[in-house]
mmCIF file of C-alpha atoms in Angstrom:
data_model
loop_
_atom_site.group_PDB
_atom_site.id
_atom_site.type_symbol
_atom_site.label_atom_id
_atom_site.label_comp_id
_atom_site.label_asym_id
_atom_site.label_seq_id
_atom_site.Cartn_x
_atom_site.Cartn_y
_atom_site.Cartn_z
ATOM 1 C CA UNK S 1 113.409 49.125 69.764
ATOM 2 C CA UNK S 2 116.695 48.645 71.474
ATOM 3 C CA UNK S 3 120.047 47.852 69.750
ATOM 4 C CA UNK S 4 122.592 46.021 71.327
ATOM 5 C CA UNK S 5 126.164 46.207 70.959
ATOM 6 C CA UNK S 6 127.006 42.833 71.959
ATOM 7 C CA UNK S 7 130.273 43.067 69.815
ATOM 8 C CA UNK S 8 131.804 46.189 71.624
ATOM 9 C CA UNK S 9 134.555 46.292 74.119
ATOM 10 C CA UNK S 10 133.136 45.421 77.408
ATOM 11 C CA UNK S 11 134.566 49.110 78.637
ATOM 12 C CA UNK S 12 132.703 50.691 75.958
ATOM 13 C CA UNK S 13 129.231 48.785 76.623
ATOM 14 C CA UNK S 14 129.792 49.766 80.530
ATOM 15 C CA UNK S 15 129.339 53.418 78.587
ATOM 16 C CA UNK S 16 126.196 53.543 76.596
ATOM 17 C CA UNK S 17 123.646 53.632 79.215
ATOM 18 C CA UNK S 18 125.386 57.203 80.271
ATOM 19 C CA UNK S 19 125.973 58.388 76.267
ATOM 20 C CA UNK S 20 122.590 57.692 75.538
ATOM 21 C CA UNK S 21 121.064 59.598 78.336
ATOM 22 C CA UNK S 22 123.762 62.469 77.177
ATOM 23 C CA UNK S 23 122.144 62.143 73.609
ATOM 24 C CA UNK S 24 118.717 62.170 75.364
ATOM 25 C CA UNK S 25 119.551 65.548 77.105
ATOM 26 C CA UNK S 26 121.343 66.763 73.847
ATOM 27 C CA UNK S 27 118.438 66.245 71.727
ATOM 28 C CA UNK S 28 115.865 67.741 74.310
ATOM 29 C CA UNK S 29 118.134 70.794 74.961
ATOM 30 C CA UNK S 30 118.138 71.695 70.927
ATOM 31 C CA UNK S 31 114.122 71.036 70.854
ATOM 32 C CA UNK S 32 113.518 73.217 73.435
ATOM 33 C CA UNK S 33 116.640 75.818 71.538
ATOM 34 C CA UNK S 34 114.587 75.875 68.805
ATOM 35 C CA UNK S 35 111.259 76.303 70.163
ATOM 36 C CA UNK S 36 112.551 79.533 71.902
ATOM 37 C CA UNK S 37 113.826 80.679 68.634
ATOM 38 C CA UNK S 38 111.030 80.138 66.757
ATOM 39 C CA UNK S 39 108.496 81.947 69.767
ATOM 40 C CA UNK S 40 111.013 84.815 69.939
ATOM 41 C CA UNK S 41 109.138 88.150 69.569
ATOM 42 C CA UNK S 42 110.140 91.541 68.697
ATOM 43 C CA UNK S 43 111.468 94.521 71.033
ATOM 44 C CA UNK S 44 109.031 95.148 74.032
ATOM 45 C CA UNK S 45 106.004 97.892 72.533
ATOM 46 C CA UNK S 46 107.464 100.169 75.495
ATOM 47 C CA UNK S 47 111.070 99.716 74.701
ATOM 48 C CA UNK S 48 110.199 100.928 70.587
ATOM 49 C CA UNK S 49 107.807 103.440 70.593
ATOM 50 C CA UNK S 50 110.001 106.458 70.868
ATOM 51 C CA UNK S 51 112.180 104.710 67.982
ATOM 52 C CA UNK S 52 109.178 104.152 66.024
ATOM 53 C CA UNK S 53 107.408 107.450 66.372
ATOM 54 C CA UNK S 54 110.859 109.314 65.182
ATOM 55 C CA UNK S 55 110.287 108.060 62.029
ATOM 56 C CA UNK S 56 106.636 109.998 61.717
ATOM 57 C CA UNK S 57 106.198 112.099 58.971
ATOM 58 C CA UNK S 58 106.379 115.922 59.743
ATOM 59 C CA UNK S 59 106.858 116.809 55.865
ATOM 60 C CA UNK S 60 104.296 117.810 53.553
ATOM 61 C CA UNK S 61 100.973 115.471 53.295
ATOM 62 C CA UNK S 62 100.761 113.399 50.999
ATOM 63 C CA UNK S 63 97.714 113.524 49.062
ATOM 64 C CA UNK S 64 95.248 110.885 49.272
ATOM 65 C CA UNK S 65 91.547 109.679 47.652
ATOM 66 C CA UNK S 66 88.886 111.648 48.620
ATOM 67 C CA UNK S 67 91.028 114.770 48.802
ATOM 68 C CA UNK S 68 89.682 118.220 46.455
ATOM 69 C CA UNK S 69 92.792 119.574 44.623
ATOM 70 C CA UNK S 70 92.500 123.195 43.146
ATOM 71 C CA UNK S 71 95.420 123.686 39.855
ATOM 72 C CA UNK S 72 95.884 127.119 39.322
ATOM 73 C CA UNK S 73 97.923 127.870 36.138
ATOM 74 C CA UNK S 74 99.633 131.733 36.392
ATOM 75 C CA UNK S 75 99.423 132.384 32.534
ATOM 76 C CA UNK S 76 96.511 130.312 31.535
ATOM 77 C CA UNK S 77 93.418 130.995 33.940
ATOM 78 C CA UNK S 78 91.007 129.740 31.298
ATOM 79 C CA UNK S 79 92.420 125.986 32.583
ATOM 80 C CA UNK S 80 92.165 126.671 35.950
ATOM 81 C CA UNK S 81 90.059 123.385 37.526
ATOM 82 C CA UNK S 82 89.224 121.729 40.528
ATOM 83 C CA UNK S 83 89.799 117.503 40.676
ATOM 84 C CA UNK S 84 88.926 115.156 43.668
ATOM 85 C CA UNK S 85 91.185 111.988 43.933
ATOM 86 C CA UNK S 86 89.327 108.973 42.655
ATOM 87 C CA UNK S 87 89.314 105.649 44.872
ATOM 88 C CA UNK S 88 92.270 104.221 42.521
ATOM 89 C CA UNK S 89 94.541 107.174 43.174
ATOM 90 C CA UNK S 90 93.846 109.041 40.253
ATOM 91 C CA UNK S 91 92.623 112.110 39.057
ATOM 92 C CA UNK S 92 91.595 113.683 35.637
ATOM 93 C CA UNK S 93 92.812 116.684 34.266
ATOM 94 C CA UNK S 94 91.634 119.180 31.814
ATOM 95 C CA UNK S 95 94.058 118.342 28.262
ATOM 96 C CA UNK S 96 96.046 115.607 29.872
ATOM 97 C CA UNK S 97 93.674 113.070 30.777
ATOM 98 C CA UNK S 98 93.972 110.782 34.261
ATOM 99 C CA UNK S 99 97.346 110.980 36.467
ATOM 100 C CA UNK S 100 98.031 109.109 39.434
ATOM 101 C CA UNK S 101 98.058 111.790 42.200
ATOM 102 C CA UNK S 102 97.439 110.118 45.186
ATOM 103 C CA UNK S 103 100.688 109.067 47.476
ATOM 104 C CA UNK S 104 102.563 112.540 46.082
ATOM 105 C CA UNK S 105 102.898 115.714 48.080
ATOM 106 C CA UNK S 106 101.623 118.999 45.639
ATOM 107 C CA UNK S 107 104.751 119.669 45.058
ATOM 108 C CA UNK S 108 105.387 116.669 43.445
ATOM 109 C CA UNK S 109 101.845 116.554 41.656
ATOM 110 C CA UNK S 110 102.258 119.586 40.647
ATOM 111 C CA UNK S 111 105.804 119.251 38.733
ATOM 112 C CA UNK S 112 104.293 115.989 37.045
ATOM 113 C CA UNK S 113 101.317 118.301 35.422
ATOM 114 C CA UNK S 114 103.669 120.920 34.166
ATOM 115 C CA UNK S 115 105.149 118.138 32.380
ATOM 116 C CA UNK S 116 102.303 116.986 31.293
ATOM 117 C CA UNK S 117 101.238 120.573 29.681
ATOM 118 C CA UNK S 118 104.170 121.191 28.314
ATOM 119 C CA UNK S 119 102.478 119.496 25.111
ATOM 120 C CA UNK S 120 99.227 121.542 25.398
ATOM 121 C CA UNK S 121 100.167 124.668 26.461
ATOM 122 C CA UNK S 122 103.355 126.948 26.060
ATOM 123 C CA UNK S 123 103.794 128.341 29.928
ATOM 124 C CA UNK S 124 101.762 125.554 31.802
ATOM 125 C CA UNK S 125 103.279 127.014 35.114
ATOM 126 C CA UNK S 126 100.839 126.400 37.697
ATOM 127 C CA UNK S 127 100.544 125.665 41.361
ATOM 128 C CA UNK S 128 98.329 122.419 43.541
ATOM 129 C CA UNK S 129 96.696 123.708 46.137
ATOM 130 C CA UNK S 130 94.184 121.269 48.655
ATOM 131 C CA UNK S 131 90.879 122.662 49.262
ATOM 132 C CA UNK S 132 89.830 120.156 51.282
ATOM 133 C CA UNK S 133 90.904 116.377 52.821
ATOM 134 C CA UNK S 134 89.569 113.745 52.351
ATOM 135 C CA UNK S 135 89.788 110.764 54.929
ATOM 136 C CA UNK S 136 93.242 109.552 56.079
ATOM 137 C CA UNK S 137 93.431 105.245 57.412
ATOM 138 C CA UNK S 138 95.588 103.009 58.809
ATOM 139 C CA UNK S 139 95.050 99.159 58.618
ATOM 140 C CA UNK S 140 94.718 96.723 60.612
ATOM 141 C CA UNK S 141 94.879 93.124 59.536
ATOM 142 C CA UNK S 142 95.469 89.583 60.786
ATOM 143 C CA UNK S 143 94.357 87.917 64.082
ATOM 144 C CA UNK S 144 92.160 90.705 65.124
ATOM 145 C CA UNK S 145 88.205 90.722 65.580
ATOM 146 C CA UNK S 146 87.456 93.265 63.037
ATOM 147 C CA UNK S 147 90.222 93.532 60.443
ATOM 148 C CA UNK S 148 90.106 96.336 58.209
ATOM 149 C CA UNK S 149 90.807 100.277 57.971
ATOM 150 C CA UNK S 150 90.371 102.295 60.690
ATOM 151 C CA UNK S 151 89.814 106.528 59.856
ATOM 152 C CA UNK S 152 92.478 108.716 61.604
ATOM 153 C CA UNK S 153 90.928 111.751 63.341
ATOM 154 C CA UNK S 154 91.770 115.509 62.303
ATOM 155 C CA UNK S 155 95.246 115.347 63.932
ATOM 156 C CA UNK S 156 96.127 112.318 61.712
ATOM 157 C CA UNK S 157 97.367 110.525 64.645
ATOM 158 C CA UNK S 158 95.758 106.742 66.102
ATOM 159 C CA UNK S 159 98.184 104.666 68.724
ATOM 160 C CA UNK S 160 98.910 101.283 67.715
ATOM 161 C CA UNK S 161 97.140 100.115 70.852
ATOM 162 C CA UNK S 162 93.907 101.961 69.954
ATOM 163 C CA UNK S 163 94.239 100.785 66.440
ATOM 164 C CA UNK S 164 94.018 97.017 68.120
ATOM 165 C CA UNK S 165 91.057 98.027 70.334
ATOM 166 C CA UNK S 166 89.049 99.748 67.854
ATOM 167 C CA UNK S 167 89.690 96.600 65.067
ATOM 168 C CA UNK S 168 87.750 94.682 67.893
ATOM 169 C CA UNK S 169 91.028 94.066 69.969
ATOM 170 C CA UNK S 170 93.269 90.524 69.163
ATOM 171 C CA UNK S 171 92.204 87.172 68.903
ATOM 172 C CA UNK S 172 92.351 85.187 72.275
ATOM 173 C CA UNK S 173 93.111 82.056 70.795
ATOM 174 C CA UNK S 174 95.426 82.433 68.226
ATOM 175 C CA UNK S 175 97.029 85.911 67.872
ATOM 176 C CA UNK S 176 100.629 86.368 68.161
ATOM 177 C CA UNK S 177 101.242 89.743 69.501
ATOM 178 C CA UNK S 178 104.824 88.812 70.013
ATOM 179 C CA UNK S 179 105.450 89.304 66.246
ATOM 180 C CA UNK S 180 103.169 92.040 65.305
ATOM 181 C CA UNK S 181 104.443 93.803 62.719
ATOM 182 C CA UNK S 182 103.911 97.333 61.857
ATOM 183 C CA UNK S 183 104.565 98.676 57.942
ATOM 184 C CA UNK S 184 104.929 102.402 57.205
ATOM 185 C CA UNK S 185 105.381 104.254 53.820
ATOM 186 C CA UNK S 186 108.232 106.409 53.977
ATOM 187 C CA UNK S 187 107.652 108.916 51.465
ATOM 188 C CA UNK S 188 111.258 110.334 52.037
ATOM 189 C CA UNK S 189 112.834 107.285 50.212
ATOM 190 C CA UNK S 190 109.800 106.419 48.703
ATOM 191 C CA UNK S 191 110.159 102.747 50.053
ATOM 192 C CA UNK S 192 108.542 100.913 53.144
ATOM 193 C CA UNK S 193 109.911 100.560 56.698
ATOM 194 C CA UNK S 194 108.730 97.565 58.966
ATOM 195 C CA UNK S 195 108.844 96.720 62.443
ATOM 196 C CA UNK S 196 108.096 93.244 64.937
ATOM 197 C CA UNK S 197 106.774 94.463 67.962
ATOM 198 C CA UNK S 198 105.925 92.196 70.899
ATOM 199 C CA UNK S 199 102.790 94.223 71.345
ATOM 200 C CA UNK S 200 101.952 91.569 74.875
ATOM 201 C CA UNK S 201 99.439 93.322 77.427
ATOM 202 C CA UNK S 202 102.499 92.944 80.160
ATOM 203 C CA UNK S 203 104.145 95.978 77.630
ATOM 204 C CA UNK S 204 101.260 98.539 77.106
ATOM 205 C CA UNK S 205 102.254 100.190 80.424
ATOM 206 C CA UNK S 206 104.999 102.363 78.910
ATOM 207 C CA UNK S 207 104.469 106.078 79.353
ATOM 208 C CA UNK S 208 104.828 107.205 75.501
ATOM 209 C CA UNK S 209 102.315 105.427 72.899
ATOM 210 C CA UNK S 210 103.466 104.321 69.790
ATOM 211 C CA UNK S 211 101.566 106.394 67.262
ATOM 212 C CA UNK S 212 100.600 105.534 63.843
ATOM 213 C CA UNK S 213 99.943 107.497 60.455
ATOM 214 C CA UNK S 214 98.386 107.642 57.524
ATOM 215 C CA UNK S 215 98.973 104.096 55.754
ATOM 216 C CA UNK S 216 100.623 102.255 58.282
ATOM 217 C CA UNK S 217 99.604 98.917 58.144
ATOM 218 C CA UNK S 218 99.111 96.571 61.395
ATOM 219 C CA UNK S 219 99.288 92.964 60.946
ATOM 220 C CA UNK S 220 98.737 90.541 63.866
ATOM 221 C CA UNK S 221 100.107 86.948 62.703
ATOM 222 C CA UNK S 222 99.093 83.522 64.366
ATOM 223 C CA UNK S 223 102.583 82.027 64.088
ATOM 224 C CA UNK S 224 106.185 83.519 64.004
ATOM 225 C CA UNK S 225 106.987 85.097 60.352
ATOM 226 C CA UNK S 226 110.460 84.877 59.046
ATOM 227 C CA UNK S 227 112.096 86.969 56.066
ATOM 228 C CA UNK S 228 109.370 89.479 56.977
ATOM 229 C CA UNK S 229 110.917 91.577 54.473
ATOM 230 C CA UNK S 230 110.152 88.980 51.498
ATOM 231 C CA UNK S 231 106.758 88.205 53.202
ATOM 232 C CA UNK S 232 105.808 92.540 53.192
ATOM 233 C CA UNK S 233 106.487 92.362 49.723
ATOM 234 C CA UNK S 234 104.163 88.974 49.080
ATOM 235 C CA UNK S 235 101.449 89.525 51.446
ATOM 236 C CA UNK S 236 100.877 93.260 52.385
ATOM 237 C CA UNK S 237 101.041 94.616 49.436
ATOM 238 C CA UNK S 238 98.363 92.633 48.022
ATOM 239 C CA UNK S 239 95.916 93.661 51.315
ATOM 240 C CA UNK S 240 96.502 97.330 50.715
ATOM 241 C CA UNK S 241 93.814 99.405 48.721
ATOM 242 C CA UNK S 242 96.363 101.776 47.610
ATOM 243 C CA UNK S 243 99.395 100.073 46.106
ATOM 244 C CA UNK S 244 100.750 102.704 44.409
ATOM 245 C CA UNK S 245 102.125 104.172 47.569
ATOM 246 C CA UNK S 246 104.579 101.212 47.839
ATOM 247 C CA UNK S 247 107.397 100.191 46.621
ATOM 248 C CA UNK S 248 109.585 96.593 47.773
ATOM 249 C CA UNK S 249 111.190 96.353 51.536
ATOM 250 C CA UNK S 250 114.474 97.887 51.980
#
């Protein structure tokens, strides 16, 4: 519909054909403003991996599910036993019943049982030593063929861009590698750390790979995410098997 302004100044009716096609070009420019915002991606995958991978945990591993704990007490042998992380996290010791162990290092584990004895026994001084791991994953979920965990090998090490291949590789149609977003556990702070990658084929060629660890979580959207850090807290946590390893976004 067209609206006339029959009742304007005849100078300011010789304007309106040009103001509307200013308002025309106004409007356009902010749709097309917006869509770039709202298709920006993260930092380049070659441009972040060296930033990414000097976060990677060189301290003492955590334990995890699946992993054979010896707890050798110096002045009581007679309690000396041997637990394997359960599934949940947790663990069952002799006199104290079931502890979350999972997501500690032994040093940690191990000052949380002498706590624990300190009602049973009168020197419960004792050390956590591993006898054997169990397996370490990182996750992969979102627009990806084959979403799920994915074992680390021996070296506890798996490159985001292998991660992506070996969950079947992204989703032709509708994944979003511009935002992919990678969540890590930092056990130093005992919080998580997240980053948007644009993970795009036209940025795998950079000469360091970005290299995941234990728990890091990979999550391949099909639109742009905003106030990722609200959206870790409400969506990731609720994918991850272990959620005692997490505490909210900082």
């Amino acid at each position: 519909m067209t609206t006339r302004c029959e009742s304007a100044p005849p100078a300011l009716r010789s304007l309106l054909p040009a103001l509307r096609r200013s308002a025309r070009r106004a409007l356009v420019g902010s749709v097309l403003l917006a869509c770039a915002c709202e298709s920006a991606g993260g930092p380049p995958l070659s441009r972040i991996a060296e930033r990414v991978n000097a976060t990677l945990d060189a301290s003492a591993v955590l334990l995890a599910p699946g992993d054979e704990i010896d707890v050798r007490f110096a002045y009581a042998p007679t309690w000396n036993q041997t637990v394997t992380i359960a599934p949940d996290g947790s663990a069952s010791f002799l006199g104290v019943g079931r502890l979350i162990a999972a997501g500690m290092p032994t040093s940690k584990l191990g000052q949380a049982l002498e706590d624990s004895y300190r009602s049973v026994l009168d020197n419960g001084q004792l050390d956590v030593v591993v006898r054997s791991f169990g397996a370490r994953h990182a996750f992969v979920f979102g627009e990806v063929l084959e979403p799920g965990e994915l074992e680390l090998g021996s070296d506890r090490r798996l490159s985001l861009l292998e991660a992506l291949a070996r969950a079947g590789g992204p989703k032709k149609e509708s994944a979003y590698l511009a935002q992919t977003l990678l969540v890590r556990f930092d056990s130093a702070t005992g919080a998580q750390r997240h980053w948007t990658i644009d993970a795009r084929p036209e940025h795998w060629k950079g000469s360091t790979p970005l290299l995941l660890q234990p728990y890091d979580v990979i999550y391949v959207p099909n639109t742009p995410i905003d106030a990722v850090g609200i959206w870790v807290d409400n969506y990731i946590r609720r994918m991850i098997p272990f959620p005692y390893l997490f505490t909210p976004v900082r």
